[in-house]
C-alpha cells in the first residue's frame, strides 16, 4: 500500500515545526513528508534588524533545515498555485522549471509578504525588511549613503543621503529604526568630513501610539528611548508620495531622503489567492483545528491563515507572530497524525506568553507573562528568548558569538556591494509577481499530471 503524501508549503516557523513534529510522531512507513521552500533555511525573522545593523551575520539567522530535519524531502522552489480538487500543488523550482507535486494532505504555511498601498512611487523606491536579502541590501545601502555623502560637496545631496525614514511603528519598524540608528551613530566616527548632526532618522506610523500591544507604560518607554537617541517619531502620519530623492508625508512635509524602509504591516502570501477559498482580510479562513473547510485534507496556518484565537474569543484571530506560527505548526502536525489514525482533531489554543522588543545595546522593553520590564533586564529576557527559539545549537552558538563580538569589538562598517547597481523593488526581493491565476493553476496541474 502506497504511503500517504503530506506536502508542507513554506519553511518558516510554522512549516518547520510541523515537519519536525511529524518526523517524531510518524514512522517512515506511515507517511511521506515533503517540504516546498525556495531556501534551505528557516529565516529567524525577529532578528533581521540585527542583520541590517551588522550586529549579526546573515548566516546567523538562517537556521539550516537539513540540520533541523532528518527525513523530510525538500523541494527547492516556491509554490505558485494550488488545485485542491486535483490535489496538486504547482511549484516553480529555483531553476524556473515548473513541476506538479501531488499530495494526500496539504499544509499551507507560505507566510506573508510586505503589505503595500497605492502610494505613488512606493513600490519603486521603498525597501522592505521581510527577507534576508532585503536586510543585507539595506545594510549595504545605508553605509553607501554615508560613503557617498562624505564624498559629496553638494549640500543638498548630502542632506538627502543622510535622512532615513522608517514607516511602521510595530515591532519590525521600531526595532529596525533603533538598530540602524545605532549603526549610523557608531559609523559616523569613521567619517571625519561628516557632521553627526546631519544624520536624521524618522519613524512614522499612522497609528496614534507606538506599539500599542505593549501597553501605555512600555509604549511610552520605547518612545522615550528612541526620541532620546535623536530619532524623530511622528504618529498619526503616513506617506503621501515617494520619489528617488524625497518623501512626502500626509501632514504636508517633504523630506529630502533617498532611504525609505517600509514595514507597515504584512499581507498573506499571494498563493492564497490561487485557491477558491473563503478569506478573512486576505488570510485563508480555517476552523479552530486549522482545516480549510472547503477542501478535504487541506490545513492552513501561520501568517497566511485566519486561525481563531480561542484564548481571546469574541471572533478574534491569531496575530501573525512567530510565537503563534511555531505552536500552530506543532498543533497541525498533531492533527495530521490524528487524521491518519482516524482520531478526532483538537482545536488550537494558545495564550500569548508576552512580548520582547530589542532596541539595540542595553535598550529593550519586554512584557513576559504580563511583567513589564525595560533596560538591561528586558534586554536579557529578549535575547534569552531569541536564543531559546533557535532550532539548532549551531544557530544558537553563531548568534551568541556574534552578539559578544559586536559588543566587544564593534563593527567595521563594510559594505559588500550586494545588488549595488540593481533595482531594489519589493517584488524583486519577495517574488510577489510569480503566482498563477486560478485558471492557470488548473491548466498547469492538468498538463503536468498528464505528463506523469
Short mmCIF file of C-alpha atoms in Angstrom, two decimals:
data_model
loop_
_atom_site.label_atom_id
_atom_site.label_comp_id
_atom_site.label_asym_id
_atom_site.label_seq_id
_atom_site.Cartn_x
_atom_site.Cartn_y
_atom_site.Cartn_z
CA UNK A 1 0.00 0.00 0.00
CA UNK A 2 1.36 3.41 -1.01
CA UNK A 3 2.21 5.76 1.83
CA UNK A 4 0.05 8.91 2.11
CA UNK A 5 1.85 12.05 0.92
CA UNK A 6 2.00 15.03 3.27
CA UNK A 7 3.09 18.19 1.48
CA UNK A 8 4.08 21.23 3.54
CA UNK A 9 4.34 24.58 1.75
CA UNK A 10 6.71 27.03 3.46
CA UNK A 11 9.86 26.56 5.52
CA UNK A 12 9.21 29.26 8.10
CA UNK A 13 8.32 28.84 11.78
CA UNK A 14 5.02 27.07 11.04
CA UNK A 15 6.23 24.76 8.28
CA UNK A 16 9.45 23.73 10.02
CA UNK A 17 7.77 22.98 13.34
CA UNK A 18 5.11 20.94 11.56
CA UNK A 19 7.70 18.85 9.71
CA UNK A 20 9.83 18.28 12.80
CA UNK A 21 6.88 17.08 14.86
CA UNK A 22 5.61 14.82 12.07
CA UNK A 23 9.04 13.19 11.90
CA UNK A 24 8.89 12.47 15.62
CA UNK A 25 5.31 11.22 15.68
CA UNK A 26 5.11 9.21 12.45
CA UNK A 27 7.16 6.20 11.45
CA UNK A 28 8.72 6.38 7.96
CA UNK A 29 6.28 3.71 6.80
CA UNK A 30 3.25 5.79 7.84
CA UNK A 31 3.70 8.82 5.57
CA UNK A 32 5.96 10.52 3.04
CA UNK A 33 6.74 14.09 4.16
CA UNK A 34 7.81 16.79 1.69
CA UNK A 35 8.55 20.49 2.25
CA UNK A 36 8.34 23.08 -0.54
CA UNK A 37 10.66 26.02 0.11
CA UNK A 38 12.93 28.14 -2.12
CA UNK A 39 15.61 28.28 0.56
CA UNK A 40 17.37 25.56 2.55
CA UNK A 41 17.00 27.54 5.78
CA UNK A 42 14.36 28.76 8.18
CA UNK A 43 14.71 32.53 8.45
CA UNK A 44 14.59 33.76 12.03
CA UNK A 45 12.66 36.92 11.16
CA UNK A 46 12.70 38.68 14.58
CA UNK A 47 16.46 39.26 14.29
CA UNK A 48 16.52 40.72 10.77
CA UNK A 49 17.06 44.27 12.15
CA UNK A 50 20.27 42.95 13.76
CA UNK A 51 21.42 41.70 10.37
CA UNK A 52 20.65 45.06 8.78
CA UNK A 53 22.64 46.78 11.53
CA UNK A 54 25.58 44.37 11.20
CA UNK A 55 25.22 43.06 14.75
CA UNK A 56 24.59 39.58 13.33
CA UNK A 57 25.85 37.99 10.13
CA UNK A 58 23.21 36.81 7.64
CA UNK A 59 24.14 33.17 8.23
CA UNK A 60 23.37 33.55 11.94
CA UNK A 61 19.63 33.93 11.35
CA UNK A 62 19.45 31.32 8.57
CA UNK A 63 18.74 28.13 10.51
CA UNK A 64 19.65 25.08 8.42
CA UNK A 65 16.63 22.96 7.50
CA UNK A 66 18.79 19.92 6.90
CA UNK A 67 20.18 20.14 10.42
CA UNK A 68 16.65 20.57 11.79
CA UNK A 69 15.00 17.68 9.91
CA UNK A 70 16.09 14.10 9.26
CA UNK A 71 13.90 12.55 6.59
CA UNK A 72 11.66 15.26 5.19
CA UNK A 73 12.16 15.63 1.42
CA UNK A 74 12.93 19.25 0.49
CA UNK A 75 11.59 20.53 -2.84
CA UNK A 76 13.79 23.56 -3.73
CA UNK A 77 11.26 26.01 -5.09
CA UNK A 78 8.21 28.09 -4.36
CA UNK A 79 4.56 27.07 -4.60
CA UNK A 80 2.86 29.30 -7.18
CA UNK A 81 -0.57 27.69 -7.24
CA UNK A 82 -2.73 25.01 -5.66
CA UNK A 83 -5.51 22.96 -7.27
CA UNK A 84 -7.18 21.32 -4.25
CA UNK A 85 -9.69 19.45 -6.40
CA UNK A 86 -6.91 17.60 -8.20
CA UNK A 87 -4.81 17.56 -5.02
CA UNK A 88 -1.89 19.14 -6.85
CA UNK A 89 0.49 21.93 -5.86
CA UNK A 90 2.23 23.73 -8.74
CA UNK A 91 5.84 24.52 -7.88
CA UNK A 92 8.37 26.73 -9.62
CA UNK A 93 11.79 25.32 -8.78
CA UNK A 94 14.80 27.56 -8.25
CA UNK A 95 15.78 26.71 -11.86
CA UNK A 96 12.40 28.17 -13.01
CA UNK A 97 11.22 24.67 -14.01
CA UNK A 98 7.51 24.28 -13.23
CA UNK A 99 6.50 20.95 -11.72
CA UNK A 100 3.49 19.38 -10.02
CA UNK A 101 3.60 17.92 -6.52
CA UNK A 102 0.75 15.58 -5.66
CA UNK A 103 -0.48 15.27 -2.09
CA UNK A 104 -2.96 13.48 0.09
CA UNK A 105 -2.65 16.07 2.86
CA UNK A 106 -1.58 19.66 2.26
CA UNK A 107 -0.25 22.06 4.91
CA UNK A 108 -0.29 25.67 3.72
CA UNK A 109 2.25 27.76 5.62
CA UNK A 110 3.53 30.12 2.90
CA UNK A 111 3.83 33.05 5.30
CA UNK A 112 3.32 36.66 4.33
CA UNK A 113 4.69 39.46 2.18
CA UNK A 114 5.12 43.15 2.84
CA UNK A 115 1.76 44.93 2.69
CA UNK A 116 1.76 47.93 0.38
CA UNK A 117 -0.76 50.60 -0.57
CA UNK A 118 -1.48 52.61 -3.69
CA UNK A 119 1.01 55.36 -2.87
CA UNK A 120 2.84 56.97 -5.81
CA UNK A 121 6.44 55.74 -6.00
CA UNK A 122 6.15 53.34 -3.08
CA UNK A 123 6.80 50.08 -4.91
CA UNK A 124 9.65 51.63 -6.90
CA UNK A 125 11.62 53.29 -4.11
CA UNK A 126 10.69 51.62 -0.80
CA UNK A 127 12.76 48.84 0.73
CA UNK A 128 11.27 46.10 2.88
CA UNK A 129 12.50 44.18 5.93
CA UNK A 130 10.97 40.78 5.24
CA UNK A 131 13.75 38.69 3.71
CA UNK A 132 17.41 38.01 4.37
CA UNK A 133 18.31 39.63 1.05
CA UNK A 134 16.43 42.81 1.98
CA UNK A 135 18.17 43.10 5.35
CA UNK A 136 21.57 42.55 3.71
CA UNK A 137 20.77 45.05 1.00
CA UNK A 138 19.61 47.70 3.47
CA UNK A 139 22.87 47.47 5.44
CA UNK A 140 24.87 47.99 2.25
CA UNK A 141 22.57 50.81 1.17
CA UNK A 142 22.78 52.72 4.46
CA UNK A 143 26.57 52.51 4.56
CA UNK A 144 26.77 53.54 0.91
CA UNK A 145 24.76 56.68 1.74
CA UNK A 146 27.38 57.62 4.33
CA UNK A 147 30.17 56.95 1.84
CA UNK A 148 28.54 59.00 -0.91
CA UNK A 149 27.62 61.87 1.42
CA UNK A 150 31.20 62.01 2.68
CA UNK A 151 32.47 62.23 -0.90
CA UNK A 152 29.98 64.91 -1.97
CA UNK A 153 30.42 68.68 -1.98
CA UNK A 154 26.74 69.31 -2.74
CA UNK A 155 24.91 70.26 0.45
CA UNK A 156 21.51 69.21 -0.89
CA UNK A 157 22.84 65.82 -1.93
CA UNK A 158 24.42 65.30 1.49
CA UNK A 159 21.17 66.18 3.22
CA UNK A 160 19.10 63.75 1.15
CA UNK A 161 21.59 60.91 1.68
CA UNK A 162 21.74 61.40 5.45
CA UNK A 163 18.00 61.41 6.13
CA UNK A 164 16.43 57.98 6.68
CA UNK A 165 12.73 57.17 7.03
CA UNK A 166 11.23 54.01 8.52
CA UNK A 167 7.48 53.57 8.08
CA UNK A 168 5.67 51.36 10.59
CA UNK A 169 5.53 51.66 14.37
CA UNK A 170 5.18 47.94 15.04
CA UNK A 171 7.94 45.59 16.18
CA UNK A 172 9.72 45.38 12.83
CA UNK A 173 9.73 49.13 12.21
CA UNK A 174 10.64 50.15 15.75
CA UNK A 175 13.49 47.64 16.03
CA UNK A 176 14.73 48.49 12.53
CA UNK A 177 14.85 52.22 13.27
CA UNK A 178 16.50 51.64 16.65
CA UNK A 179 19.18 49.24 15.37
CA UNK A 180 20.05 51.21 12.24
CA UNK A 181 20.21 54.46 14.18
CA UNK A 182 22.83 52.82 16.40
CA UNK A 183 24.69 51.70 13.27
CA UNK A 184 24.93 55.21 11.79
CA UNK A 185 25.78 56.77 15.18
CA UNK A 186 28.73 54.41 15.56
CA UNK A 187 29.78 54.65 11.90
CA UNK A 188 29.84 58.44 11.73
CA UNK A 189 33.01 58.47 13.84
CA UNK A 190 34.83 56.98 10.84
CA UNK A 191 33.72 59.86 8.59
CA UNK A 192 35.63 62.97 9.69
CA UNK A 193 34.14 65.08 6.90
CA UNK A 194 30.55 64.48 8.04
CA UNK A 195 28.78 66.42 10.78
CA UNK A 196 26.95 63.89 13.03
CA UNK A 197 24.09 66.37 13.38
CA UNK A 198 23.26 65.93 9.69
CA UNK A 199 22.20 62.30 10.18
CA UNK A 200 18.48 62.11 10.94
CA UNK A 201 16.28 59.07 11.44
CA UNK A 202 12.49 59.34 11.19
CA UNK A 203 9.99 56.71 12.37
CA UNK A 204 6.42 57.35 11.26
CA UNK A 205 3.16 55.49 11.72
CA UNK A 206 -0.48 56.25 11.05
CA UNK A 207 -1.46 54.85 14.48
CA UNK A 208 -1.76 57.26 17.43
CA UNK A 209 0.58 55.14 19.62
CA UNK A 210 3.85 53.30 19.19
CA UNK A 211 3.44 49.52 19.60
CA UNK A 212 0.07 49.68 21.42
CA UNK A 213 0.35 45.93 22.17
CA UNK A 214 2.97 46.78 24.80
CA UNK A 215 0.56 48.86 26.83
CA UNK A 216 0.70 52.53 27.73
CA UNK A 217 3.73 52.41 30.05
CA UNK A 218 6.11 50.32 27.93
CA UNK A 219 4.99 52.01 24.72
CA UNK A 220 5.91 55.38 26.22
CA UNK A 221 9.21 53.92 27.46
CA UNK A 222 10.12 52.76 23.95
CA UNK A 223 9.11 56.13 22.55
CA UNK A 224 11.30 57.93 25.11
CA UNK A 225 14.30 55.73 24.28
CA UNK A 226 14.02 56.44 20.57
CA UNK A 227 13.49 60.18 20.98
CA UNK A 228 16.33 60.29 23.49
CA UNK A 229 18.63 58.94 20.80
CA UNK A 230 17.50 61.60 18.35
CA UNK A 231 15.01 59.55 16.32
CA UNK A 232 12.13 61.77 15.23
CA UNK A 233 8.92 59.80 15.82
CA UNK A 234 5.78 61.06 14.06
CA UNK A 235 2.48 59.37 14.91
CA UNK A 236 -0.81 59.82 13.09
CA UNK A 237 1.19 60.41 9.90
CA UNK A 238 1.75 58.33 6.76
CA UNK A 239 3.45 58.62 3.38
CA UNK A 240 1.73 60.50 0.56
CA UNK A 241 4.36 60.12 -2.16
CA UNK A 242 7.83 58.66 -2.62
CA UNK A 243 10.46 59.87 -5.07
CA UNK A 244 14.04 58.91 -5.81
CA UNK A 245 15.31 61.74 -3.61
CA UNK A 246 12.35 62.80 -1.48
CA UNK A 247 9.48 61.57 0.67
CA UNK A 248 6.24 63.49 1.12
CA UNK A 249 4.16 62.89 4.27
CA UNK A 250 0.41 63.23 4.70
CA UNK A 251 0.92 66.17 7.07
CA UNK A 252 2.37 68.17 4.16
CA UNK A 253 6.05 67.85 4.99
CA UNK A 254 8.52 66.88 2.25
CA UNK A 255 11.89 65.49 3.31
CA UNK A 256 14.97 65.19 1.13
CA UNK A 257 15.57 61.46 1.52
CA UNK A 258 16.94 58.52 -0.50
CA UNK A 259 16.14 55.77 2.01
CA UNK A 260 12.59 54.68 2.82
CA UNK A 261 12.25 51.42 4.73
CA UNK A 262 8.66 50.15 4.61
CA UNK A 263 7.49 47.91 7.48
CA UNK A 264 3.83 48.96 7.64
CA UNK A 265 2.33 45.53 8.14
CA UNK A 266 2.14 42.26 6.24
CA UNK A 267 -0.33 40.57 3.89
CA UNK A 268 -0.90 36.87 3.36
CA UNK A 269 1.15 35.21 0.63
CA UNK A 270 -0.40 35.69 -2.85
CA UNK A 271 -0.52 31.88 -3.02
CA UNK A 272 -3.76 32.06 -1.02
CA UNK A 273 -5.40 33.87 -3.93
CA UNK A 274 -4.88 30.87 -6.20
CA UNK A 275 -7.35 28.80 -4.15
CA UNK A 276 -11.08 29.34 -4.40
CA UNK A 277 -11.39 29.56 -0.63
CA UNK A 278 -13.04 31.91 1.84
CA UNK A 279 -10.71 34.55 3.28
CA UNK A 280 -10.71 36.90 6.24
CA UNK A 281 -8.89 40.15 5.44
CA UNK A 282 -6.83 38.33 2.85
CA UNK A 283 -5.95 35.37 5.08
CA UNK A 284 -7.49 31.97 4.36
CA UNK A 285 -10.36 31.14 6.71
CA UNK A 286 -9.84 27.98 8.74
CA UNK A 287 -11.55 26.15 11.59
CA UNK A 288 -10.15 26.05 15.12
CA UNK A 289 -8.43 22.79 14.08
CA UNK A 290 -6.82 24.75 11.21
CA UNK A 291 -8.62 22.83 8.48
CA UNK A 292 -9.71 24.60 5.31
CA UNK A 293 -13.38 23.53 5.38
CA UNK A 294 -13.95 23.68 1.62
CA UNK A 295 -11.23 21.16 0.77
CA UNK A 296 -10.52 17.69 2.10
CA UNK A 297 -7.10 17.16 3.64
CA UNK A 298 -6.01 20.82 3.46
CA UNK A 299 -4.73 22.68 6.53
CA UNK A 300 -3.54 26.30 6.73
CA UNK A 301 -1.69 28.15 9.46
CA UNK A 302 0.73 30.94 10.27
CA UNK A 303 0.62 34.40 8.69
CA UNK A 304 -1.43 33.20 5.72
CA UNK A 305 -4.33 31.81 7.78
CA UNK A 306 -7.04 33.41 9.91
CA UNK A 307 -6.81 30.98 12.82
CA UNK A 308 -9.46 31.59 15.51
CA UNK A 309 -7.86 32.85 18.72
CA UNK A 310 -9.77 30.84 21.30
CA UNK A 311 -7.79 32.41 24.15
CA UNK A 312 -9.20 35.85 23.29
CA UNK A 313 -12.56 34.71 21.93
CA UNK A 314 -15.09 37.16 20.50
CA UNK A 315 -14.26 36.18 16.92
CA UNK A 316 -10.61 37.23 17.23
CA UNK A 317 -7.96 35.62 15.03
CA UNK A 318 -4.37 34.90 15.99
CA UNK A 319 -1.94 37.69 15.12
CA UNK A 320 0.79 36.92 12.55
CA UNK A 321 3.61 36.31 15.05
CA UNK A 322 6.40 33.76 15.23
CA UNK A 323 5.10 32.62 18.61
CA UNK A 324 1.73 31.58 17.17
CA UNK A 325 3.18 30.19 13.93
CA UNK A 326 5.55 27.79 15.70
CA UNK A 327 2.84 26.48 18.02
CA UNK A 328 0.33 26.19 15.21
CA UNK A 329 2.86 24.11 13.28
CA UNK A 330 3.05 21.60 16.10
CA UNK A 331 -0.73 21.60 16.54
CA UNK A 332 -1.32 20.91 12.83
CA UNK A 333 1.19 18.05 12.95
CA UNK A 334 -0.75 16.53 15.86
CA UNK A 335 -3.99 16.87 13.90
CA UNK A 336 -2.44 15.25 10.82
CA UNK A 337 -1.34 12.32 12.95
CA UNK A 338 -4.86 12.11 14.39
CA UNK A 339 -6.38 12.20 10.89
CA UNK A 340 -4.10 9.39 9.71
CA UNK A 341 -5.04 7.33 12.78
CA UNK A 342 -8.76 8.11 12.36
CA UNK A 343 -8.89 10.02 15.63
CA UNK A 344 -10.64 13.35 16.42
CA UNK A 345 -8.79 16.60 15.76
CA UNK A 346 -8.01 19.11 18.51
CA UNK A 347 -8.63 22.88 18.31
CA UNK A 348 -5.65 25.21 18.56
CA UNK A 349 -5.44 27.13 21.82
CA UNK A 350 -2.52 29.23 22.97
CA UNK A 351 -2.39 32.12 25.38
CA UNK A 352 0.20 34.71 24.38
CA UNK A 353 3.32 34.39 26.53
CA UNK A 354 4.38 38.01 26.20
CA UNK A 355 6.35 40.39 24.02
CA UNK A 356 10.00 41.35 23.63
CA UNK A 357 11.35 44.38 21.76
CA UNK A 358 15.12 44.69 21.31
CA UNK A 359 16.16 48.30 20.70
CA UNK A 360 19.88 47.51 20.49
CA UNK A 361 22.67 47.75 23.04
CA UNK A 362 21.27 47.77 26.58
CA UNK A 363 17.93 49.17 25.46
CA UNK A 364 14.85 46.98 25.32
CA UNK A 365 11.28 46.70 26.56
CA UNK A 366 9.70 43.34 27.37
CA UNK A 367 6.47 42.01 28.76
CA UNK A 368 6.99 38.33 29.62
CA UNK A 369 3.87 36.79 31.19
CA UNK A 370 2.46 40.29 31.76
CA UNK A 371 5.52 41.56 33.71
CA UNK A 372 6.69 44.93 32.38
CA UNK A 373 10.46 45.33 32.05
CA UNK A 374 12.77 47.84 30.42
CA UNK A 375 16.50 48.42 30.14
CA UNK A 376 19.04 45.68 30.79
CA UNK A 377 16.60 43.20 32.45
CA UNK A 378 14.31 43.48 29.42
CA UNK A 379 17.29 43.00 27.11
CA UNK A 380 18.35 39.84 28.92
CA UNK A 381 14.81 38.47 28.59
CA UNK A 382 14.62 39.42 24.91
CA UNK A 383 17.90 37.85 23.91
CA UNK A 384 17.35 34.77 26.06
CA UNK A 385 14.02 34.26 24.32
CA UNK A 386 15.61 34.53 20.87
CA UNK A 387 18.37 32.08 21.83
CA UNK A 388 15.85 29.53 23.09
CA UNK A 389 13.73 29.91 19.95
CA UNK A 390 16.64 28.98 17.67
CA UNK A 391 16.13 25.44 16.39
CA UNK A 392 19.76 24.22 16.28
CA UNK A 393 22.70 24.51 18.66
CA UNK A 394 24.87 25.75 15.79
CA UNK A 395 22.48 28.66 15.21
CA UNK A 396 22.41 29.47 18.93
CA UNK A 397 26.20 29.50 19.07
CA UNK A 398 26.51 31.74 16.00
CA UNK A 399 24.03 34.27 17.34
CA UNK A 400 25.59 34.33 20.81
CA UNK A 401 29.11 34.64 19.39
CA UNK A 402 28.04 37.45 17.05
CA UNK A 403 26.39 39.39 19.88
CA UNK A 404 29.53 39.02 22.01
CA UNK A 405 31.87 40.00 19.17
CA UNK A 406 29.82 43.07 18.28
CA UNK A 407 29.58 44.17 21.93
CA UNK A 408 33.35 43.88 22.47
CA UNK A 409 34.90 44.68 19.08
CA UNK A 410 32.27 46.80 17.36
CA UNK A 411 31.70 46.94 13.60
CA UNK A 412 33.94 47.62 10.61
CA UNK A 413 31.03 49.13 8.59
CA UNK A 414 31.95 47.22 5.45
CA UNK A 415 29.57 47.20 2.51
CA UNK A 416 29.81 44.19 0.23
CA UNK A 417 28.34 45.76 -2.91
CA UNK A 418 25.32 43.44 -2.78
CA UNK A 419 22.97 44.40 -5.65
CA UNK A 420 24.60 47.84 -5.68
CA UNK A 421 23.64 48.54 -9.31
CA UNK A 422 20.34 46.67 -9.39
CA UNK A 423 16.80 47.94 -8.70
CA UNK A 424 15.68 47.16 -5.16
CA UNK A 425 11.93 46.86 -5.60
CA UNK A 426 9.84 44.92 -3.11
CA UNK A 427 8.60 42.46 -5.73
CA UNK A 428 12.17 41.61 -6.74
CA UNK A 429 13.06 40.53 -3.20
CA UNK A 430 9.74 38.90 -2.30
CA UNK A 431 8.80 37.40 -5.70
CA UNK A 432 5.22 38.62 -5.49
CA UNK A 433 4.78 38.58 -9.29
CA UNK A 434 5.30 34.85 -9.91
CA UNK A 435 1.92 33.46 -8.83
CA UNK A 436 -0.61 31.96 -11.23
CA UNK A 437 -4.29 32.74 -11.64
CA UNK A 438 -6.81 30.04 -10.68
CA UNK A 439 -7.38 29.13 -14.33
CA UNK A 440 -3.63 28.91 -14.93
CA UNK A 441 -3.25 26.68 -11.88
CA UNK A 442 -5.84 24.24 -13.20
CA UNK A 443 -4.25 24.24 -16.66
CA UNK A 444 -0.76 23.65 -15.27
CA UNK A 445 -1.97 20.96 -12.88
CA UNK A 446 -3.76 19.01 -15.62
CA UNK A 447 -0.89 19.37 -18.11
CA UNK A 448 1.77 18.36 -15.61
CA UNK A 449 -0.28 15.42 -14.36
CA UNK A 450 -0.80 14.25 -17.93
CA UNK A 451 2.96 14.09 -18.34
CA UNK A 452 3.13 11.82 -15.29
#
